[in-house]
PDB file of C-alpha atoms in Angstrom:
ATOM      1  CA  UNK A   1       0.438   5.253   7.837  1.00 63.00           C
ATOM      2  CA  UNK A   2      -3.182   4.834   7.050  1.00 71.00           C
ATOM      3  CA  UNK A   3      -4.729   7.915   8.916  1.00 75.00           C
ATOM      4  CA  UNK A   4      -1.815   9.782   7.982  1.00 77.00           C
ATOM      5  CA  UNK A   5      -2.602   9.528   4.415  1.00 79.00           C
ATOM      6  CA  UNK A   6      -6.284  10.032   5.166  1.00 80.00           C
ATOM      7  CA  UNK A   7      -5.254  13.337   6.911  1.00 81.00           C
ATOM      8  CA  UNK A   8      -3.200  14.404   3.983  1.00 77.00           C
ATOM      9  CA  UNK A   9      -6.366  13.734   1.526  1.00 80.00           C
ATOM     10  CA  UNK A  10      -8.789  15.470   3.966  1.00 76.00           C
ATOM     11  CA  UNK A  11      -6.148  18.635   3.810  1.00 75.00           C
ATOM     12  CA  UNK A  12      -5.704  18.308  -0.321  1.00 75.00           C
ATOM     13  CA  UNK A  13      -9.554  18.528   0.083  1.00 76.00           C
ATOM     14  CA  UNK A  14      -9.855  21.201   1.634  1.00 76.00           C
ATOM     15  CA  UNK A  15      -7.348  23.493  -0.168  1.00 71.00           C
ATOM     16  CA  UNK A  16      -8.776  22.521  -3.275  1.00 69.00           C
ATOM     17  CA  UNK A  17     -11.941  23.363  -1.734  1.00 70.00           C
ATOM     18  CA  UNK A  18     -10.770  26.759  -0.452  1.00 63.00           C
ATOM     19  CA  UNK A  19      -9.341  27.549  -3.800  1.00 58.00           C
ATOM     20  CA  UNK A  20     -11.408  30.898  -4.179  1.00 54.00           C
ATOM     21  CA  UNK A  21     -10.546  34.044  -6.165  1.00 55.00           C
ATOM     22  CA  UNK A  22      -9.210  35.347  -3.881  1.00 57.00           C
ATOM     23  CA  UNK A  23      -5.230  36.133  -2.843  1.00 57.00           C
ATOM     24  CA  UNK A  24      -5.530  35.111   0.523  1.00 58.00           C
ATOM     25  CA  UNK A  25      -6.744  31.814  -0.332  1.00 58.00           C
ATOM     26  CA  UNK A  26      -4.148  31.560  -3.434  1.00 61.00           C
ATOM     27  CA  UNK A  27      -1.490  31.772  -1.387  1.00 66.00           C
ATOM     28  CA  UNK A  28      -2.594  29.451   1.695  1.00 70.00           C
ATOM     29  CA  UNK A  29      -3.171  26.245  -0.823  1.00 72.00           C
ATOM     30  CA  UNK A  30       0.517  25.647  -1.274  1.00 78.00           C
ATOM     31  CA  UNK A  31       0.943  25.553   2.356  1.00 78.00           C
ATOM     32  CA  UNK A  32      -1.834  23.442   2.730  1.00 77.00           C
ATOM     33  CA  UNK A  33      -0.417  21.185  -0.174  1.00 78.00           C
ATOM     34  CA  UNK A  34       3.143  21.555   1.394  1.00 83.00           C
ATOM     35  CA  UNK A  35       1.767  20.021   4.780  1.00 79.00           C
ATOM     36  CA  UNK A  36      -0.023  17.468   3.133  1.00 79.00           C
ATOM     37  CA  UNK A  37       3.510  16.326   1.569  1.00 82.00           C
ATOM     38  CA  UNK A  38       5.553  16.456   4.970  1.00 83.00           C
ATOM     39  CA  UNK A  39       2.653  14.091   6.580  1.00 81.00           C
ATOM     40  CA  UNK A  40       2.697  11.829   3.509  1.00 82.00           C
ATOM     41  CA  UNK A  41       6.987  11.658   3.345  1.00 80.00           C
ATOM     42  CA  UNK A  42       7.076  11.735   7.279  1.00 72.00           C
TER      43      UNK A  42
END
């Protein structure tokens, strides 16, 4: 449970990190976000 909650902080991380003005990078932070939630739930 621990490193899966580290792994879900390291991928909100990230996707807030790649949250550039750009579209592709719009629309790959709610799949990044999305993973992170299955990992956390699962």
């Amino acid at each position: 449970m621990i490193y899966k909650n580290l792994f879900a902080r390291c991928i909100l991380i990230k996707a807030i990190r790649m949250n550039a003005p750009t579209n592709a990078m719009k629309e790959s932070t709610p799949v990044f976000i999305f993973l992170a939630l299955v990992v956390v739930l699962h």
